[in-house]
Amino acid sequence: MNTRPALLLEAFTDQPLQGNGAAVVWLEEPASASWMQRLAGSFKQSETAFLQREPGGPWRLRWFTPSCEVPLCGHATLAATLALAHWGCLQPGETLSLASRSGGLQVGLDGERPGAAHLQLPSAGIEPLAVPKELEALLGQRIERYWGSSLGYRVALLEAAAPLASLPCPSAQLQGQDRMGLVLMQALDGRGPELMGGACDYQLRFFAPGLGIEEDPVTGSAHALVAPWWMEQLQRNQVRGWQASERHGGMLCEAAGPGWVRLTGSAQLLWDGQINSSGAGCDPDDWRQAVRL
């Protein structure tokens, strides 16, 4: 029986059984997309990350939800970074670039915080749109501002007094582009939980039923998308974001040059073992087309 190392990390939390779970699989060869998709469906995590490296080449990274491959995932990239450290492939203070569908992603271990890592994600910005009255009616809350993005996510700003954490999950009723990713966010105005030496500045929840995710616990790509807006509002180059889901967690977000955000977070190892990789196949051409530096 062919086996490969695999583990499950709960990302963007320093507490066990919180945060966002991501399976990470180390491949010796570039497995077929159909096998990776079936395995992600079996894991039933919001994301499963697959790492593969050819001799002398960069590490390559792909992400799959239980129903589809996605172009970007923050928490599974954090999990993949800490998995490489767990497997002895990345040392404290070392950085590397992971080839992905979104280009090269710089990652590394945080030298000051054991168990923490950092990653840089692209942030193409958000574009104002008219507030959809049907979404306001569905949420039962006034939407102060509403945006679209090239990532495909829609973003809605709620009043600071809105009960964001206790809102019923709206995924089953979401329509149109909102189904592919809806960020609901609000200011915390000093009420946020403590995270990495300070209080969180804002909080959000993320829903993506169109990607097979009713509600994502802690979403790095969503924070990378909205953190620059919060930095602009607060006139700072770093902010702390919280995700008010049932399995909550958060991250430090910092400006990392035009169009990039650096996220720092911790993760907890839940299990570490081997999986049966029989039937994985080998499809180098698919990987060459899917990832780039």
mmCIF file of C-alpha atoms in Angstrom:
data_model
loop_
_atom_site.group_PDB
_atom_site.id
_atom_site.type_symbol
_atom_site.label_atom_id
_atom_site.label_comp_id
_atom_site.label_asym_id
_atom_site.label_seq_id
_atom_site.Cartn_x
_atom_site.Cartn_y
_atom_site.Cartn_z
ATOM 1 C CA MET A 1 0.000 0.000 0.000
ATOM 2 C CA ASN A 2 1.335 3.439 -0.946
ATOM 3 C CA THR A 3 1.254 5.966 1.877
ATOM 4 C CA ARG A 4 2.050 9.660 2.186
ATOM 5 C CA PRO A 5 2.452 11.938 5.237
ATOM 6 C CA ALA A 6 -0.631 13.948 6.145
ATOM 7 C CA LEU A 7 -1.733 15.996 9.108
ATOM 8 C CA LEU A 8 -4.577 18.192 10.276
ATOM 9 C CA LEU A 9 -3.898 21.626 11.720
ATOM 10 C CA GLU A 10 -6.387 24.088 13.192
ATOM 11 C CA ALA A 11 -5.232 27.431 11.856
ATOM 12 C CA PHE A 12 -5.354 31.011 13.156
ATOM 13 C CA THR A 13 -5.838 30.028 16.783
ATOM 14 C CA ASP A 14 -3.667 29.430 19.832
ATOM 15 C CA GLN A 15 -6.364 27.300 21.460
ATOM 16 C CA PRO A 16 -7.064 23.615 20.732
ATOM 17 C CA LEU A 17 -10.317 22.749 18.914
ATOM 18 C CA GLN A 18 -10.801 26.294 17.640
ATOM 19 C CA GLY A 19 -9.824 28.063 14.432
ATOM 20 C CA ASN A 20 -10.097 26.633 10.930
ATOM 21 C CA GLY A 21 -9.132 23.057 10.183
ATOM 22 C CA ALA A 22 -6.987 22.230 7.156
ATOM 23 C CA ALA A 23 -5.588 18.883 6.119
ATOM 24 C CA VAL A 24 -2.129 18.983 4.522
ATOM 25 C CA VAL A 25 -0.782 16.180 2.321
ATOM 26 C CA TRP A 26 2.843 15.814 1.192
ATOM 27 C CA LEU A 27 2.993 14.321 -2.301
ATOM 28 C CA GLU A 28 6.050 12.688 -3.831
ATOM 29 C CA GLU A 29 4.584 13.140 -7.318
ATOM 30 C CA PRO A 30 2.034 15.611 -8.742
ATOM 31 C CA ALA A 31 -1.213 13.707 -8.110
ATOM 32 C CA SER A 32 -4.234 13.939 -10.390
ATOM 33 C CA ALA A 33 -6.776 16.681 -9.690
ATOM 34 C CA SER A 34 -9.617 14.147 -9.551
ATOM 35 C CA TRP A 35 -7.880 12.165 -6.780
ATOM 36 C CA MET A 36 -7.079 15.309 -4.785
ATOM 37 C CA GLN A 37 -10.698 16.417 -5.095
ATOM 38 C CA ARG A 38 -12.010 13.063 -3.871
ATOM 39 C CA LEU A 39 -9.583 13.074 -0.956
ATOM 40 C CA ALA A 40 -10.639 16.608 0.007
ATOM 41 C CA GLY A 41 -14.233 15.396 -0.051
ATOM 42 C CA SER A 42 -13.298 12.563 2.304
ATOM 43 C CA PHE A 43 -11.487 14.878 4.729
ATOM 44 C CA LYS A 44 -14.507 17.225 4.797
ATOM 45 C CA GLN A 45 -12.404 20.170 5.953
ATOM 46 C CA SER A 46 -13.076 23.607 4.501
ATOM 47 C CA GLU A 47 -9.731 23.190 2.696
ATOM 48 C CA THR A 48 -7.215 20.446 2.003
ATOM 49 C CA ALA A 49 -3.736 21.586 0.935
ATOM 50 C CA PHE A 50 -1.433 19.500 -1.257
ATOM 51 C CA LEU A 51 2.332 20.140 -1.243
ATOM 52 C CA GLN A 52 4.653 18.727 -3.905
ATOM 53 C CA ARG A 53 8.260 19.441 -4.761
ATOM 54 C CA GLU A 54 10.365 18.246 -7.651
ATOM 55 C CA PRO A 55 14.122 17.863 -6.982
ATOM 56 C CA GLY A 56 15.779 21.272 -7.088
ATOM 57 C CA GLY A 57 12.488 23.067 -7.657
ATOM 58 C CA PRO A 58 10.144 25.111 -5.478
ATOM 59 C CA TRP A 59 7.412 23.723 -3.287
ATOM 60 C CA ARG A 60 4.090 23.739 -5.134
ATOM 61 C CA LEU A 61 0.787 24.219 -3.344
ATOM 62 C CA ARG A 62 -2.840 23.613 -4.337
ATOM 63 C CA TRP A 63 -6.053 23.932 -2.311
ATOM 64 C CA PHE A 64 -9.323 22.012 -2.578
ATOM 65 C CA THR A 65 -12.614 22.473 -0.727
ATOM 66 C CA PRO A 66 -14.846 19.382 -0.466
ATOM 67 C CA SER A 67 -16.387 20.367 -3.817
ATOM 68 C CA CYS A 68 -13.850 22.343 -5.911
ATOM 69 C CA GLU A 69 -10.325 23.691 -6.317
ATOM 70 C CA VAL A 70 -9.868 27.327 -5.261
ATOM 71 C CA PRO A 71 -7.315 29.944 -6.401
ATOM 72 C CA LEU A 72 -6.378 31.179 -2.930
ATOM 73 C CA CYS A 73 -6.681 30.040 0.685
ATOM 74 C CA GLY A 74 -5.034 31.731 3.653
ATOM 75 C CA HIS A 75 -5.621 29.316 6.512
ATOM 76 C CA ALA A 76 -4.527 26.260 4.500
ATOM 77 C CA THR A 77 -1.365 28.146 3.445
ATOM 78 C CA LEU A 78 -0.632 28.830 7.125
ATOM 79 C CA ALA A 79 -1.265 25.130 7.817
ATOM 80 C CA ALA A 80 1.010 24.097 4.923
ATOM 81 C CA THR A 81 3.791 26.364 6.230
ATOM 82 C CA LEU A 82 3.610 24.869 9.708
ATOM 83 C CA ALA A 83 3.356 21.363 8.215
ATOM 84 C CA LEU A 84 6.665 21.954 6.396
ATOM 85 C CA ALA A 85 8.159 23.014 9.735
ATOM 86 C CA HIS A 86 6.715 19.907 11.423
ATOM 87 C CA TRP A 87 8.271 17.691 8.741
ATOM 88 C CA GLY A 88 11.674 19.396 9.143
ATOM 89 C CA CYS A 89 11.562 21.179 5.765
ATOM 90 C CA LEU A 90 11.407 24.742 7.117
ATOM 91 C CA GLN A 91 13.437 26.179 9.985
ATOM 92 C CA PRO A 92 12.733 29.163 12.304
ATOM 93 C CA GLY A 93 13.677 32.401 10.580
ATOM 94 C CA GLU A 94 13.669 30.734 7.142
ATOM 95 C CA THR A 95 11.353 31.917 4.370
ATOM 96 C CA LEU A 96 10.422 30.413 1.038
ATOM 97 C CA SER A 97 8.071 30.987 -1.878
ATOM 98 C CA LEU A 98 5.281 28.505 -2.570
ATOM 99 C CA ALA A 99 4.157 28.256 -6.200
ATOM 100 C CA SER A 100 0.363 28.455 -6.428
ATOM 101 C CA ARG A 101 -2.536 29.398 -8.687
ATOM 102 C CA SER A 102 -2.173 32.936 -7.292
ATOM 103 C CA GLY A 103 1.554 33.086 -8.034
ATOM 104 C CA GLY A 104 4.423 32.871 -5.572
ATOM 105 C CA LEU A 105 3.382 33.205 -1.925
ATOM 106 C CA GLN A 106 6.098 34.159 0.575
ATOM 107 C CA VAL A 107 5.837 32.202 3.844
ATOM 108 C CA GLY A 108 8.018 31.698 6.893
ATOM 109 C CA LEU A 109 8.145 30.827 10.564
ATOM 110 C CA ASP A 110 7.741 33.568 13.151
ATOM 111 C CA GLY A 111 11.002 33.718 15.066
ATOM 112 C CA GLU A 112 9.422 35.447 18.092
ATOM 113 C CA ARG A 113 6.307 33.310 18.540
ATOM 114 C CA PRO A 114 6.763 29.510 18.692
ATOM 115 C CA GLY A 115 4.030 27.743 16.748
ATOM 116 C CA ALA A 116 3.274 30.816 14.633
ATOM 117 C CA ALA A 117 3.963 31.525 10.977
ATOM 118 C CA HIS A 118 3.478 34.344 8.515
ATOM 119 C CA LEU A 119 2.369 34.442 4.901
ATOM 120 C CA GLN A 120 1.882 37.132 2.291
ATOM 121 C CA LEU A 121 -1.373 37.079 0.331
ATOM 122 C CA PRO A 122 -2.401 39.251 -2.607
ATOM 123 C CA SER A 123 -5.069 41.846 -1.906
ATOM 124 C CA ALA A 124 -6.521 43.336 -5.069
ATOM 125 C CA GLY A 125 -8.788 45.724 -3.191
ATOM 126 C CA ILE A 126 -12.549 46.196 -2.984
ATOM 127 C CA GLU A 127 -14.765 48.198 -5.315
ATOM 128 C CA PRO A 128 -17.914 50.030 -4.063
ATOM 129 C CA LEU A 129 -21.272 48.698 -5.206
ATOM 130 C CA ALA A 130 -24.865 49.676 -4.478
ATOM 131 C CA VAL A 131 -26.194 48.141 -1.273
ATOM 132 C CA PRO A 132 -28.513 45.241 -2.231
ATOM 133 C CA LYS A 133 -31.808 45.724 -0.405
ATOM 134 C CA GLU A 134 -32.594 42.019 -0.654
ATOM 135 C CA LEU A 135 -29.430 41.218 1.339
ATOM 136 C CA GLU A 136 -30.390 43.766 3.995
ATOM 137 C CA ALA A 137 -33.803 42.137 4.224
ATOM 138 C CA LEU A 138 -32.271 38.668 4.503
ATOM 139 C CA LEU A 139 -29.878 39.721 7.278
ATOM 140 C CA GLY A 140 -32.360 41.947 9.056
ATOM 141 C CA GLN A 141 -29.539 44.490 9.475
ATOM 142 C CA ARG A 142 -28.679 47.788 7.847
ATOM 143 C CA ILE A 143 -25.667 47.558 5.519
ATOM 144 C CA GLU A 144 -23.581 50.731 5.710
ATOM 145 C CA ARG A 145 -21.372 49.943 2.696
ATOM 146 C CA TYR A 146 -21.073 47.136 0.149
ATOM 147 C CA TRP A 147 -18.202 46.150 -2.171
ATOM 148 C CA GLY A 148 -17.179 43.651 -4.853
ATOM 149 C CA SER A 149 -13.700 42.271 -5.533
ATOM 150 C CA SER A 150 -11.691 40.556 -8.245
ATOM 151 C CA LEU A 151 -11.403 37.579 -5.891
ATOM 152 C CA GLY A 152 -15.138 37.092 -6.369
ATOM 153 C CA TYR A 153 -16.057 37.864 -2.753
ATOM 154 C CA ARG A 154 -18.654 40.459 -1.831
ATOM 155 C CA VAL A 155 -18.140 42.505 1.344
ATOM 156 C CA ALA A 156 -20.788 44.155 3.526
ATOM 157 C CA LEU A 157 -20.068 46.566 6.390
ATOM 158 C CA LEU A 158 -22.576 46.368 9.236
ATOM 159 C CA GLU A 159 -23.087 48.888 12.014
ATOM 160 C CA ALA A 160 -20.801 48.442 15.016
ATOM 161 C CA ALA A 161 -23.836 47.693 17.186
ATOM 162 C CA ALA A 162 -25.141 44.901 14.919
ATOM 163 C CA PRO A 163 -25.182 41.409 16.542
ATOM 164 C CA LEU A 164 -22.788 39.955 13.977
ATOM 165 C CA ALA A 165 -21.616 37.019 16.095
ATOM 166 C CA SER A 166 -25.176 35.805 16.741
ATOM 167 C CA LEU A 167 -26.667 36.334 13.267
ATOM 168 C CA PRO A 168 -28.176 33.132 11.848
ATOM 169 C CA CYS A 169 -26.140 31.652 9.004
ATOM 170 C CA PRO A 170 -27.665 33.051 5.786
ATOM 171 C CA SER A 171 -25.961 30.653 3.353
ATOM 172 C CA ALA A 172 -29.054 28.730 2.281
ATOM 173 C CA GLN A 173 -30.764 31.967 1.158
ATOM 174 C CA LEU A 174 -27.819 33.758 -0.458
ATOM 175 C CA GLN A 175 -28.252 34.555 -4.144
ATOM 176 C CA GLY A 176 -26.007 35.449 -7.089
ATOM 177 C CA GLN A 177 -22.392 36.418 -6.474
ATOM 178 C CA ASP A 178 -22.929 36.523 -2.702
ATOM 179 C CA ARG A 179 -23.007 32.702 -2.796
ATOM 180 C CA MET A 180 -19.366 32.594 -3.967
ATOM 181 C CA GLY A 181 -18.127 34.435 -0.902
ATOM 182 C CA LEU A 182 -19.787 36.952 1.389
ATOM 183 C CA VAL A 183 -17.816 38.822 4.051
ATOM 184 C CA LEU A 184 -19.879 40.476 6.784
ATOM 185 C CA MET A 185 -17.727 42.789 8.910
ATOM 186 C CA GLN A 186 -17.928 45.496 11.554
ATOM 187 C CA ALA A 187 -15.722 47.711 13.709
ATOM 188 C CA LEU A 188 -14.991 46.524 17.237
ATOM 189 C CA ASP A 189 -14.239 49.992 18.666
ATOM 190 C CA GLY A 190 -12.031 48.698 21.469
ATOM 191 C CA ARG A 191 -14.325 45.765 22.292
ATOM 192 C CA GLY A 192 -12.250 43.125 20.518
ATOM 193 C CA PRO A 193 -10.513 40.132 22.072
ATOM 194 C CA GLU A 194 -6.782 40.290 22.722
ATOM 195 C CA LEU A 195 -4.567 38.896 19.985
ATOM 196 C CA MET A 196 -0.764 39.029 19.662
ATOM 197 C CA GLY A 197 -0.273 41.931 22.035
ATOM 198 C CA GLY A 198 -3.320 44.058 21.309
ATOM 199 C CA ALA A 199 -7.095 44.213 20.977
ATOM 200 C CA CYS A 200 -8.674 43.224 17.660
ATOM 201 C CA ASP A 201 -9.823 46.195 15.587
ATOM 202 C CA TYR A 202 -12.585 44.567 13.536
ATOM 203 C CA GLN A 203 -14.398 41.274 13.190
ATOM 204 C CA LEU A 204 -16.033 39.399 10.339
ATOM 205 C CA ARG A 205 -17.874 36.253 9.314
ATOM 206 C CA PHE A 206 -17.538 34.517 5.945
ATOM 207 C CA PHE A 207 -20.055 32.455 3.981
ATOM 208 C CA ALA A 208 -19.405 30.664 0.673
ATOM 209 C CA PRO A 209 -22.092 28.074 -0.118
ATOM 210 C CA GLY A 210 -21.160 28.275 -3.809
ATOM 211 C CA LEU A 211 -17.753 26.811 -2.869
ATOM 212 C CA GLY A 212 -19.265 24.124 -0.649
ATOM 213 C CA ILE A 213 -18.628 26.101 2.575
ATOM 214 C CA GLU A 214 -21.703 27.119 4.579
ATOM 215 C CA GLU A 215 -19.548 29.161 6.970
ATOM 216 C CA ASP A 216 -15.771 29.239 7.112
ATOM 217 C CA PRO A 217 -14.408 29.462 10.677
ATOM 218 C CA VAL A 218 -11.355 31.724 10.064
ATOM 219 C CA THR A 219 -10.626 32.938 6.520
ATOM 220 C CA GLY A 220 -7.188 34.310 5.678
ATOM 221 C CA SER A 221 -8.140 35.402 2.148
ATOM 222 C CA ALA A 222 -11.091 37.409 3.507
ATOM 223 C CA HIS A 223 -8.909 39.226 6.043
ATOM 224 C CA ALA A 224 -6.251 39.899 3.393
ATOM 225 C CA LEU A 225 -8.990 41.419 1.252
ATOM 226 C CA VAL A 226 -10.466 43.783 3.854
ATOM 227 C CA ALA A 227 -7.476 44.544 6.127
ATOM 228 C CA PRO A 228 -6.135 47.317 3.821
ATOM 229 C CA TRP A 229 -9.476 49.119 4.111
ATOM 230 C CA TRP A 230 -9.308 48.953 7.908
ATOM 231 C CA MET A 231 -5.687 50.143 7.861
ATOM 232 C CA GLU A 232 -6.793 53.114 5.789
ATOM 233 C CA GLN A 233 -9.674 53.915 8.142
ATOM 234 C CA LEU A 234 -7.498 53.651 11.252
ATOM 235 C CA GLN A 235 -4.421 55.278 9.659
ATOM 236 C CA ARG A 236 -2.154 52.398 10.681
ATOM 237 C CA ASN A 237 0.008 49.903 8.795
ATOM 238 C CA GLN A 238 -1.204 46.979 10.872
ATOM 239 C CA VAL A 239 -4.529 45.831 12.285
ATOM 240 C CA ARG A 240 -5.804 42.802 14.160
ATOM 241 C CA GLY A 241 -8.754 40.950 12.699
ATOM 242 C CA TRP A 242 -11.091 38.577 14.499
ATOM 243 C CA GLN A 243 -13.522 36.046 13.021
ATOM 244 C CA ALA A 244 -16.638 35.669 15.140
ATOM 245 C CA SER A 245 -17.600 32.155 14.057
ATOM 246 C CA GLU A 246 -18.382 29.264 16.374
ATOM 247 C CA ARG A 247 -14.753 28.090 15.966
ATOM 248 C CA HIS A 248 -13.344 31.584 16.268
ATOM 249 C CA GLY A 249 -9.828 32.860 15.731
ATOM 250 C CA GLY A 250 -7.852 35.779 14.363
ATOM 251 C CA MET A 251 -4.657 37.140 12.896
ATOM 252 C CA LEU A 252 -2.303 40.097 12.759
ATOM 253 C CA CYS A 253 -2.534 41.840 9.366
ATOM 254 C CA GLU A 254 0.254 44.104 8.117
ATOM 255 C CA ALA A 255 0.918 46.046 4.927
ATOM 256 C CA ALA A 256 3.518 44.209 2.843
ATOM 257 C CA GLY A 257 3.906 46.421 -0.213
ATOM 258 C CA PRO A 258 1.420 47.431 -2.909
ATOM 259 C CA GLY A 259 -1.237 44.785 -3.362
ATOM 260 C CA TRP A 260 0.041 42.473 -0.597
ATOM 261 C CA VAL A 261 -0.883 41.791 3.025
ATOM 262 C CA ARG A 262 1.182 39.838 5.531
ATOM 263 C CA LEU A 263 -0.822 37.645 7.913
ATOM 264 C CA THR A 264 0.644 36.199 11.109
ATOM 265 C CA GLY A 265 -1.130 33.494 13.074
ATOM 266 C CA SER A 266 -0.757 30.370 15.141
ATOM 267 C CA ALA A 267 -2.090 26.858 14.641
ATOM 268 C CA GLN A 268 -2.734 23.728 16.674
ATOM 269 C CA LEU A 269 -1.811 20.225 15.497
ATOM 270 C CA LEU A 270 -4.799 17.888 15.819
ATOM 271 C CA TRP A 271 -3.468 14.709 14.210
ATOM 272 C CA ASP A 272 -0.386 13.521 12.360
ATOM 273 C CA GLY A 273 -0.162 10.328 10.313
ATOM 274 C CA GLN A 274 -0.166 8.647 6.922
ATOM 275 C CA ILE A 275 -2.814 8.304 4.239
ATOM 276 C CA ASN A 276 -3.295 5.629 1.607
ATOM 277 C CA SER A 277 -2.263 7.294 -1.652
ATOM 278 C CA SER A 278 -3.155 4.394 -3.936
ATOM 279 C CA GLY A 279 -4.891 5.652 -7.052
ATOM 280 C CA ALA A 280 -3.386 9.139 -6.800
ATOM 281 C CA GLY A 281 -1.980 8.901 -10.302
ATOM 282 C CA CYS A 282 0.558 11.384 -11.635
ATOM 283 C CA ASP A 283 -0.342 14.422 -13.739
ATOM 284 C CA PRO A 284 2.662 16.775 -14.102
ATOM 285 C CA ASP A 285 1.075 18.695 -16.982
ATOM 286 C CA ASP A 286 -1.950 19.623 -14.862
ATOM 287 C CA TRP A 287 0.339 20.908 -12.088
ATOM 288 C CA ARG A 288 2.469 22.946 -14.511
ATOM 289 C CA GLN A 289 -0.672 24.668 -15.771
ATOM 290 C CA ALA A 290 -2.180 25.141 -12.311
ATOM 291 C CA VAL A 291 0.683 26.699 -10.313
ATOM 292 C CA ARG A 292 3.237 29.432 -10.958
ATOM 293 C CA LEU A 293 5.751 31.504 -9.046
#
